[in-house]
Short mmCIF file of N, CA, C and O in Angstrom, two decimals:
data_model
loop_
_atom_site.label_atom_id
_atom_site.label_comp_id
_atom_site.label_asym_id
_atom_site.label_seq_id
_atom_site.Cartn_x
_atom_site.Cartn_y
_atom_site.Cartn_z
N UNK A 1 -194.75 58.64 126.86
CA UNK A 1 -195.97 58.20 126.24
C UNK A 1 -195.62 57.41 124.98
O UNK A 1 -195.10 57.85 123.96
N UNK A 2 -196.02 56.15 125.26
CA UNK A 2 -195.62 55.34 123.94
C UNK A 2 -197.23 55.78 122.90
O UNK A 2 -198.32 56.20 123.31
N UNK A 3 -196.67 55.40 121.22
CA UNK A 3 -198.04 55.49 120.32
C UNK A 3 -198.25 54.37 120.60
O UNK A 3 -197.18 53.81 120.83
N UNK A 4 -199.10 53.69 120.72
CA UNK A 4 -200.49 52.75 121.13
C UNK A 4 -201.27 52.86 120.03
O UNK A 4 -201.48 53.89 119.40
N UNK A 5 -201.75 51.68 119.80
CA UNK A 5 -202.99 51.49 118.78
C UNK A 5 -204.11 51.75 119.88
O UNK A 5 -204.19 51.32 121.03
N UNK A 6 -205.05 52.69 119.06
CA UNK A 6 -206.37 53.11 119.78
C UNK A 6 -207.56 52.49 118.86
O UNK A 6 -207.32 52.34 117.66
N UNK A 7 -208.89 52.11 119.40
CA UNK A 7 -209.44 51.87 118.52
C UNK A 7 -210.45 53.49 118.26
O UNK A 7 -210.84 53.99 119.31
N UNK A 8 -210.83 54.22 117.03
CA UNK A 8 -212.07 55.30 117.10
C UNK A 8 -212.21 55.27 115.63
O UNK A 8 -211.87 54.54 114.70
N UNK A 9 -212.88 56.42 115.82
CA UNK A 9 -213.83 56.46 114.35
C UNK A 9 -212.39 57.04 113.21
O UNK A 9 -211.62 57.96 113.48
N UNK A 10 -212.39 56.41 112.30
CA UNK A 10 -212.04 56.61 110.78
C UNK A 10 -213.30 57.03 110.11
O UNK A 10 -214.37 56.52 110.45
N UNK A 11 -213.20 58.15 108.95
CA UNK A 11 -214.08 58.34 107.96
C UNK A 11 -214.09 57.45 106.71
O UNK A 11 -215.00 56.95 106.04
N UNK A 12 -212.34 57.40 106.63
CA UNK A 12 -211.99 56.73 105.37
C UNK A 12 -212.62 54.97 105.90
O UNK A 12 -213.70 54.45 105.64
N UNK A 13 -211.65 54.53 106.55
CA UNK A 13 -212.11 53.16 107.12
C UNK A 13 -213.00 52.53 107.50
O UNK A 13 -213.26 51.46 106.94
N UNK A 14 -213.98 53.11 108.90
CA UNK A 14 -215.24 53.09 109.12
C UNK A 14 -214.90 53.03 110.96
O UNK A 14 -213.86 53.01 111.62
N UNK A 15 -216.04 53.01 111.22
CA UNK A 15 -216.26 52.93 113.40
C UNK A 15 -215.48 52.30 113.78
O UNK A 15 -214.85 52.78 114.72
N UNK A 16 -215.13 51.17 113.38
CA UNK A 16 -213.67 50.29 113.99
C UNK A 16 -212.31 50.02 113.58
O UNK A 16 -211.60 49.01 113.62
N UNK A 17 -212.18 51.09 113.21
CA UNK A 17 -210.74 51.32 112.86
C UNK A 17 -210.03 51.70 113.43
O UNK A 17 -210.39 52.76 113.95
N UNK A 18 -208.69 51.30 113.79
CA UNK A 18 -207.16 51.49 114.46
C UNK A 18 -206.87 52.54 114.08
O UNK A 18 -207.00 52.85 112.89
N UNK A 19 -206.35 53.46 115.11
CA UNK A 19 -205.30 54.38 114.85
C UNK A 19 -204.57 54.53 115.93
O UNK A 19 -204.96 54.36 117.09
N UNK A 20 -203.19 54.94 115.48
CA UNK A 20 -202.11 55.52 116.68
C UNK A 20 -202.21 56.49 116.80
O UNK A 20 -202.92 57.12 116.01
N UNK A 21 -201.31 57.33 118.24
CA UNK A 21 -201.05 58.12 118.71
C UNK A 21 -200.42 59.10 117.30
O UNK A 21 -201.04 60.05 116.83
N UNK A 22 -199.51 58.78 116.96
CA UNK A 22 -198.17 58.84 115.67
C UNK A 22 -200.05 59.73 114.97
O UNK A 22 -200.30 60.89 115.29
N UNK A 23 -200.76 59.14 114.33
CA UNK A 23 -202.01 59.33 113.71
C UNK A 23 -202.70 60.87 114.16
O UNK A 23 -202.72 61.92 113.52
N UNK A 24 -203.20 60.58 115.38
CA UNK A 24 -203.91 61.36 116.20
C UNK A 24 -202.91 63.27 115.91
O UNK A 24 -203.34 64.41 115.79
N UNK A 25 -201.34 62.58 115.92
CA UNK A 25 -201.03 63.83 116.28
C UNK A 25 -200.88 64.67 114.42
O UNK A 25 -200.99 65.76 113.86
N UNK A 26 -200.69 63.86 114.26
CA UNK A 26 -200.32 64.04 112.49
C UNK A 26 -201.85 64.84 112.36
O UNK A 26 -201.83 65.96 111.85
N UNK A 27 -203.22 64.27 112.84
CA UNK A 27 -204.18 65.45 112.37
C UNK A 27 -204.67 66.44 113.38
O UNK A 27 -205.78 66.99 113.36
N UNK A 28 -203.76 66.60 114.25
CA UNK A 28 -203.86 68.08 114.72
C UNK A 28 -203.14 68.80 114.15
O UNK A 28 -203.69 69.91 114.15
N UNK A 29 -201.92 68.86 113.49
CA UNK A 29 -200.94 69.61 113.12
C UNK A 29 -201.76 69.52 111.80
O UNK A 29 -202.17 70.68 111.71
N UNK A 30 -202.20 68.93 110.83
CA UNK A 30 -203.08 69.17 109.76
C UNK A 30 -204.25 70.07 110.08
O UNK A 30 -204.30 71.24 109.72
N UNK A 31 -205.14 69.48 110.76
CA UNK A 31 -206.13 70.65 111.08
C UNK A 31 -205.52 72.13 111.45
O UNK A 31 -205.89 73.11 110.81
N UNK A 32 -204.79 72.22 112.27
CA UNK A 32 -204.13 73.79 112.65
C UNK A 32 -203.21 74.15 111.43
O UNK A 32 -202.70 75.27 111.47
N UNK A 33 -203.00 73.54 110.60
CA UNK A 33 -202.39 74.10 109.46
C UNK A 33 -203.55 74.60 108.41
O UNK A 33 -203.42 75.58 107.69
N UNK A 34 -204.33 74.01 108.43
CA UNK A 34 -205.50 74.01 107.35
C UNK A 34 -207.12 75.03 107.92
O UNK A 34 -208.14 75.46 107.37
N UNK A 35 -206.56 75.01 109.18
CA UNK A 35 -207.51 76.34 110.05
C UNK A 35 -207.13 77.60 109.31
O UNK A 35 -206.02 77.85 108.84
N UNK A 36 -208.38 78.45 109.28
CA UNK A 36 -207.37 79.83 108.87
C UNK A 36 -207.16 80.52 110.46
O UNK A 36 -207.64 80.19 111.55
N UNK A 37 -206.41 81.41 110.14
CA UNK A 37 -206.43 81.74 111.27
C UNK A 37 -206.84 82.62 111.92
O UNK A 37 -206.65 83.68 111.33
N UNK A 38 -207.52 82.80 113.29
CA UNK A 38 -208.61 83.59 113.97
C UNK A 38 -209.63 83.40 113.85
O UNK A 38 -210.51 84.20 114.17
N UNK A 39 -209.82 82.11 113.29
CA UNK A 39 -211.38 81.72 113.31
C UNK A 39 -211.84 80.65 114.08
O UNK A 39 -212.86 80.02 113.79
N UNK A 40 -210.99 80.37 115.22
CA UNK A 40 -211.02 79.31 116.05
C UNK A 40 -211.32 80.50 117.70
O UNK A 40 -210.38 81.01 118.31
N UNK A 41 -212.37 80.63 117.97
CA UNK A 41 -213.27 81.48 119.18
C UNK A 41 -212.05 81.40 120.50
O UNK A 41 -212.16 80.38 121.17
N UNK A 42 -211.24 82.08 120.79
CA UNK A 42 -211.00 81.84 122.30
C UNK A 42 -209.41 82.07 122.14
O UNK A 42 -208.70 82.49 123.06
N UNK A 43 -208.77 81.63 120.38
CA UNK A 43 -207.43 81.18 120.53
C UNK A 43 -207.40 81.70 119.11
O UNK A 43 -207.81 81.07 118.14
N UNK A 44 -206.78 83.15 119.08
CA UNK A 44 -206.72 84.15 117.82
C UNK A 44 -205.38 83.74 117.51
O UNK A 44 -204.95 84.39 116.55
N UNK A 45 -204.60 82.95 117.95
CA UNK A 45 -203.05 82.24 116.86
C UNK A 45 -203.25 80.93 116.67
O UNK A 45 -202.23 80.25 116.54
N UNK A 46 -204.25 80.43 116.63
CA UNK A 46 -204.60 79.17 116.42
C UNK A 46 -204.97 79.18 115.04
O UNK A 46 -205.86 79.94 114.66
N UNK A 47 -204.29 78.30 114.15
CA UNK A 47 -204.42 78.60 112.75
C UNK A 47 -203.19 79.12 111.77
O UNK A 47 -202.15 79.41 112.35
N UNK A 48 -203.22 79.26 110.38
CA UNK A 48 -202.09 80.06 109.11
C UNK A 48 -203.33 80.71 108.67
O UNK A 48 -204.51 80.62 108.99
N UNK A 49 -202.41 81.65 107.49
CA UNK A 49 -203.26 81.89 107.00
C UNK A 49 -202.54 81.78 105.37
O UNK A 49 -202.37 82.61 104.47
N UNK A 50 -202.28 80.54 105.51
CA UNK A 50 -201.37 79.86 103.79
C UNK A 50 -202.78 80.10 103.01
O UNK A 50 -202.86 81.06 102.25
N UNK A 51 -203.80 79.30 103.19
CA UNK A 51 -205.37 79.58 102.31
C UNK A 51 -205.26 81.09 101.29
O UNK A 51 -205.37 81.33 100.08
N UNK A 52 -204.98 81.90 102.51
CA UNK A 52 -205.24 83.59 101.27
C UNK A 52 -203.97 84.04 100.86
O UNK A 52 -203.77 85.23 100.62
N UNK A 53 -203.05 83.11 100.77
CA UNK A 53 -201.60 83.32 99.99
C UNK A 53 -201.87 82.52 98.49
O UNK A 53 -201.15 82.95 97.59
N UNK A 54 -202.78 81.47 98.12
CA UNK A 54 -203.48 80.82 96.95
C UNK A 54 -202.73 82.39 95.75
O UNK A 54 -201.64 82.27 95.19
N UNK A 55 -203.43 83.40 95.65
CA UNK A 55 -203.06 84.17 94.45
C UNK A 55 -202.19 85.17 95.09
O UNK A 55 -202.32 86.25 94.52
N UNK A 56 -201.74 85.19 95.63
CA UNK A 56 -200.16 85.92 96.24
C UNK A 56 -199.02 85.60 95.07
O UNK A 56 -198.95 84.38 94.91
N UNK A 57 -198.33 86.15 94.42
CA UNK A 57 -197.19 86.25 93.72
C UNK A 57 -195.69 85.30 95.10
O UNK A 57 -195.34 85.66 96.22
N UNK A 58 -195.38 84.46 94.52
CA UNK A 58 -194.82 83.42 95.82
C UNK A 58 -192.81 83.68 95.52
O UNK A 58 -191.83 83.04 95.15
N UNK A 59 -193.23 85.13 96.05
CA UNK A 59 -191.85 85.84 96.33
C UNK A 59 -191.09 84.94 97.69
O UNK A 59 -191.75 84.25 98.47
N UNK A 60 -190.00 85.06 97.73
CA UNK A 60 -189.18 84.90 98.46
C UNK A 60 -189.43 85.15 100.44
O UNK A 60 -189.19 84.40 101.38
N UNK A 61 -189.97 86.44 100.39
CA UNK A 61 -191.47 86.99 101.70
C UNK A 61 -192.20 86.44 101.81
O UNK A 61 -192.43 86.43 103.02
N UNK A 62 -193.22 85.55 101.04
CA UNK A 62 -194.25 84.94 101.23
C UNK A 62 -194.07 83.81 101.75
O UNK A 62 -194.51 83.54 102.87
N UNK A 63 -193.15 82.68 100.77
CA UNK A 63 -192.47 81.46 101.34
C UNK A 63 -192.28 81.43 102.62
O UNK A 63 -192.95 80.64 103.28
N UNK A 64 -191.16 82.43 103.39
CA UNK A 64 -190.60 83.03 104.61
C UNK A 64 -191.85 82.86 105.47
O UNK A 64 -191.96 82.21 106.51
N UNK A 65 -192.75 83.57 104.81
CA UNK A 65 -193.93 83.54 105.84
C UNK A 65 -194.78 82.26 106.05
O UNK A 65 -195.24 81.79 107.09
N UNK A 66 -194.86 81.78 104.62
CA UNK A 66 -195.97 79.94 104.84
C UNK A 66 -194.96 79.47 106.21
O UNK A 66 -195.38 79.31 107.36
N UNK A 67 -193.58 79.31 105.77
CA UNK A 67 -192.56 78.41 106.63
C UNK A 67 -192.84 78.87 108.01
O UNK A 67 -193.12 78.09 108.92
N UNK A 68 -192.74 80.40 108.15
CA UNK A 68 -192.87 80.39 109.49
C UNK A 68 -194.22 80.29 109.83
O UNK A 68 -194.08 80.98 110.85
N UNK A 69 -195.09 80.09 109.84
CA UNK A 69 -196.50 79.70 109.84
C UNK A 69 -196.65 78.39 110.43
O UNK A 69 -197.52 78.22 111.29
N UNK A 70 -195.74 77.26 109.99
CA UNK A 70 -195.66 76.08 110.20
C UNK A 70 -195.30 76.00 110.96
O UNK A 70 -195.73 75.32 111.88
N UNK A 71 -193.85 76.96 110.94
CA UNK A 71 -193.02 76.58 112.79
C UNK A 71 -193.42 76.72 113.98
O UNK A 71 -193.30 76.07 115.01
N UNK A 72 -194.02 77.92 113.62
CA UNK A 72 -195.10 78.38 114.71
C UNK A 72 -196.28 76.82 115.35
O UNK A 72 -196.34 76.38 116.50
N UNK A 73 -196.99 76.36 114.20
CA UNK A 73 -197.38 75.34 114.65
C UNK A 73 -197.02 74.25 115.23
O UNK A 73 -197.68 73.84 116.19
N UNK A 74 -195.99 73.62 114.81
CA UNK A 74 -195.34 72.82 115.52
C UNK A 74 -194.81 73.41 116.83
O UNK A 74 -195.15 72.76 117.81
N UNK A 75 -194.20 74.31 117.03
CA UNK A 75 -193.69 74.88 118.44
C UNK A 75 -194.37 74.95 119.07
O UNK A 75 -193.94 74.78 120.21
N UNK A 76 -195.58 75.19 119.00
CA UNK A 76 -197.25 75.20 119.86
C UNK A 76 -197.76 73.58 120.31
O UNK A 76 -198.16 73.19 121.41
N UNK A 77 -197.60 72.93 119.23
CA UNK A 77 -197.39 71.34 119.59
C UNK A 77 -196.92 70.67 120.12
O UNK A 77 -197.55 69.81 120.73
N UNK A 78 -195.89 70.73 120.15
CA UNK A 78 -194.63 69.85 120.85
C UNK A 78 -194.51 68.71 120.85
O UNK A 78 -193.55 68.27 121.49
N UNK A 79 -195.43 67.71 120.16
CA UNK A 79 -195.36 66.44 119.89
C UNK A 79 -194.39 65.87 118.82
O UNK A 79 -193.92 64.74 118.84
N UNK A 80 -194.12 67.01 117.70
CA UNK A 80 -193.79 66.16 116.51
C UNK A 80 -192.62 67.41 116.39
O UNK A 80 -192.85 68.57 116.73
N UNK A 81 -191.64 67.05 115.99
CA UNK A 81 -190.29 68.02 115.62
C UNK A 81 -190.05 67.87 114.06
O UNK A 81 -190.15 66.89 113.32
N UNK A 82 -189.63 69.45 113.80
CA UNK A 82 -189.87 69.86 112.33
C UNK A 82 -188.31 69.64 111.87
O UNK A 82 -187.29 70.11 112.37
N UNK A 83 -188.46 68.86 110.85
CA UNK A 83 -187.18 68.31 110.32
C UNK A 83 -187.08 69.39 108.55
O UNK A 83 -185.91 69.69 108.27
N UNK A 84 -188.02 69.83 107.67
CA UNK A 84 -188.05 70.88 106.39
C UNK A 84 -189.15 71.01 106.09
O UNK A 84 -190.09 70.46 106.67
N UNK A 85 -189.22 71.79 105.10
CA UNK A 85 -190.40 72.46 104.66
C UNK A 85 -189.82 73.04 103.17
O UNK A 85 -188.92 73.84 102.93
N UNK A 86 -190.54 72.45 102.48
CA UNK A 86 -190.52 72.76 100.78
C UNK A 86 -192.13 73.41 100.15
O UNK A 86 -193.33 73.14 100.04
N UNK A 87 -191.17 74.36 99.89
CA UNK A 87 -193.26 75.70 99.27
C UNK A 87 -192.59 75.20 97.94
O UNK A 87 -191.43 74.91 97.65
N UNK A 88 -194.10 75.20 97.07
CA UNK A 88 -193.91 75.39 95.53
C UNK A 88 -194.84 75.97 95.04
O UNK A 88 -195.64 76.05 95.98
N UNK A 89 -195.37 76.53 94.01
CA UNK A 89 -196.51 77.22 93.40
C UNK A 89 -196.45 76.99 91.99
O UNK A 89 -195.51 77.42 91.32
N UNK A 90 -197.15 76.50 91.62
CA UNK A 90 -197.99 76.43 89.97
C UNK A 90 -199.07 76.85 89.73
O UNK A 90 -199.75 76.36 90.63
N UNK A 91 -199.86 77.59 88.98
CA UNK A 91 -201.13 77.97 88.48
C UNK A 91 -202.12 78.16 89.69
O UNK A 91 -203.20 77.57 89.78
N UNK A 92 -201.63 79.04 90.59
CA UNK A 92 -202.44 79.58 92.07
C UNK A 92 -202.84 77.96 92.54
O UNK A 92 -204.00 77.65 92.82
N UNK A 93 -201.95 77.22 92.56
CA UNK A 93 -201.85 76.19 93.66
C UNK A 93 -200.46 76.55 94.36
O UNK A 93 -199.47 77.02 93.80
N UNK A 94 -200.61 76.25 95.64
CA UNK A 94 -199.38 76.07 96.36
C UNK A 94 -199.46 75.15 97.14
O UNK A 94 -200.43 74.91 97.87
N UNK A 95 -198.09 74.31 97.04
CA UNK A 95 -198.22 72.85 97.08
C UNK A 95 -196.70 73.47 98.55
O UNK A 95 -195.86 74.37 98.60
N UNK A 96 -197.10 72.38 99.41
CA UNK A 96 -196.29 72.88 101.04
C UNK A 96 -196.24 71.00 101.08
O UNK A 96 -197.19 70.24 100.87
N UNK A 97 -194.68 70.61 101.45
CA UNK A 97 -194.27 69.20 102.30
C UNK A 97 -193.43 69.63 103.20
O UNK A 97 -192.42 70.33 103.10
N UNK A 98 -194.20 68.90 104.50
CA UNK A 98 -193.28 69.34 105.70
C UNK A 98 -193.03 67.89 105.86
O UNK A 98 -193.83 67.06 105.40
N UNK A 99 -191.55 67.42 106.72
CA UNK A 99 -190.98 66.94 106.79
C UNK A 99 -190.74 66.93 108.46
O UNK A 99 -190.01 67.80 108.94
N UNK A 100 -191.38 65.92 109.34
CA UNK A 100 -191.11 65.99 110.51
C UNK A 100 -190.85 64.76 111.50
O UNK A 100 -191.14 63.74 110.88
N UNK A 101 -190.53 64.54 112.44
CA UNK A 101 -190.33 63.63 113.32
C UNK A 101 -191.28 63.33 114.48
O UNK A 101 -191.84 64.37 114.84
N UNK A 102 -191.59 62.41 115.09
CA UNK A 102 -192.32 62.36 116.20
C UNK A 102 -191.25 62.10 117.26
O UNK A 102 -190.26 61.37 117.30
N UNK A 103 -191.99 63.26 118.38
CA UNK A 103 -190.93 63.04 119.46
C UNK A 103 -190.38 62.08 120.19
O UNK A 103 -189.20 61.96 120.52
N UNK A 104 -191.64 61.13 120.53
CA UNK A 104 -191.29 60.03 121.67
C UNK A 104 -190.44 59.01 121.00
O UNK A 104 -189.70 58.23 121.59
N UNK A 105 -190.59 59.08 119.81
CA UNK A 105 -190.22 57.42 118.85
C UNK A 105 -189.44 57.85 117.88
O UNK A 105 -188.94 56.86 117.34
N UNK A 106 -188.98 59.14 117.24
CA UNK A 106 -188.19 59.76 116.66
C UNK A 106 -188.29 59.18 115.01
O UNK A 106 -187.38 59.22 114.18
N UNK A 107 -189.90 58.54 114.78
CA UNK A 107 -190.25 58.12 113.58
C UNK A 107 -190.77 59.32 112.69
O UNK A 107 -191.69 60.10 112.95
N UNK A 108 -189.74 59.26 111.28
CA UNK A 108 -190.06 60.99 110.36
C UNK A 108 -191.42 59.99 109.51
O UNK A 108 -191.64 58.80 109.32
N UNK A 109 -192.08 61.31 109.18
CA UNK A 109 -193.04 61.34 108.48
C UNK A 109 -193.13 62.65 107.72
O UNK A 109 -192.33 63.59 107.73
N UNK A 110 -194.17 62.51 107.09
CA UNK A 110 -194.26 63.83 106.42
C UNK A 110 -195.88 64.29 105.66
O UNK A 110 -196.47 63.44 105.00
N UNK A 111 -196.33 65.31 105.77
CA UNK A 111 -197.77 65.86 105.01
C UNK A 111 -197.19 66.76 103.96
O UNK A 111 -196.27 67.58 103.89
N UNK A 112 -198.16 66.25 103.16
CA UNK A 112 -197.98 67.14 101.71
C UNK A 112 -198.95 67.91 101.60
O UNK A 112 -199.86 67.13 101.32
N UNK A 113 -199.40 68.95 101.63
CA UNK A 113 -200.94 70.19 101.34
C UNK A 113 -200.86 70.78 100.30
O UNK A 113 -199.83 71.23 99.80
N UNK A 114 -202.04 70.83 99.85
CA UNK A 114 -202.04 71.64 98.35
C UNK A 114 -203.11 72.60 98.92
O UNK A 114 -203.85 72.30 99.87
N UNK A 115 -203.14 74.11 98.08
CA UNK A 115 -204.24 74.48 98.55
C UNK A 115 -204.41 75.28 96.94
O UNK A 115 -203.38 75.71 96.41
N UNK A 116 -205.44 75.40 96.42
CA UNK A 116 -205.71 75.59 95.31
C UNK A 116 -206.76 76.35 94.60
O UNK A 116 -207.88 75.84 94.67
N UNK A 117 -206.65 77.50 93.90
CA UNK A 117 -207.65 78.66 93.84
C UNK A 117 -209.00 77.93 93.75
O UNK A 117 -209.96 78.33 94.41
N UNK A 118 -209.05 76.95 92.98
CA UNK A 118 -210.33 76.71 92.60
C UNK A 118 -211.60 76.04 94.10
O UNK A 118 -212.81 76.00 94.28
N UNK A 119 -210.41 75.63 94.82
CA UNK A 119 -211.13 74.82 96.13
C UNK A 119 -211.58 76.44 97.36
O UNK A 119 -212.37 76.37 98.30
N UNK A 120 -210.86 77.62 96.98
CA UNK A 120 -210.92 78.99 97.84
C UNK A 120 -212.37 79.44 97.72
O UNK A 120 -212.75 80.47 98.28
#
């Protein structure tokens, strides 16, 4: 499967805006990262649950756990291959960059997430 320019709806852009495949898959792996998890009806590992780690003390266990949270997602995906993952925490923000590849085209990219007491 090559990425292809598709034409569909953008929010940012507007009704006729381009996007790729490369695109499409980048916001599923965002949405299922940003799902909490078990709140998706039918599919109780669908989702993290990084959101209620916000005022968690970001021990060495916790990290362990955002990371594997992620891997989990991607392994469920299979579109995009996980190249790192860097946790940080300041003032009950925790700031997560994953670092990944797309499979077919082996082009890295990467999402940066913040998630932040005040937005909880």
């Amino acid at each position: 499967m090559a990425f292809n320019t598709l034409k569909g709806y953008d929010s940012k852009n507007g009704a006729s805006s381009e996007i790729t495949n490369a695109d499409v898959v980048k916001y599923d792996i965002m949405n299922e990262i940003n799902t909490l998890k078990g709140s998706y009806l039918g599919k109780p590992d669908y989702g993290t649950d990084i959101q209620n780690m916000v005022f968690e003390l970001m021990t060495d266990e916790n990290i362990q756990t955002i990371e594997d949270s992620i891997r989990d997602v991607f392994d469920r995906d299979g579109r995009a291959a996980l190249k790192g993952i860097t946790v940080s925490e300041d003032n009950n923000t925790i700031t997560v960059n994953v670092y990944f590849f797309y499979v077919n085209n082996f082009i890295v990219d990467n999402l940066s997430l913040t998630y932040d007491a005040s937005n909880q």
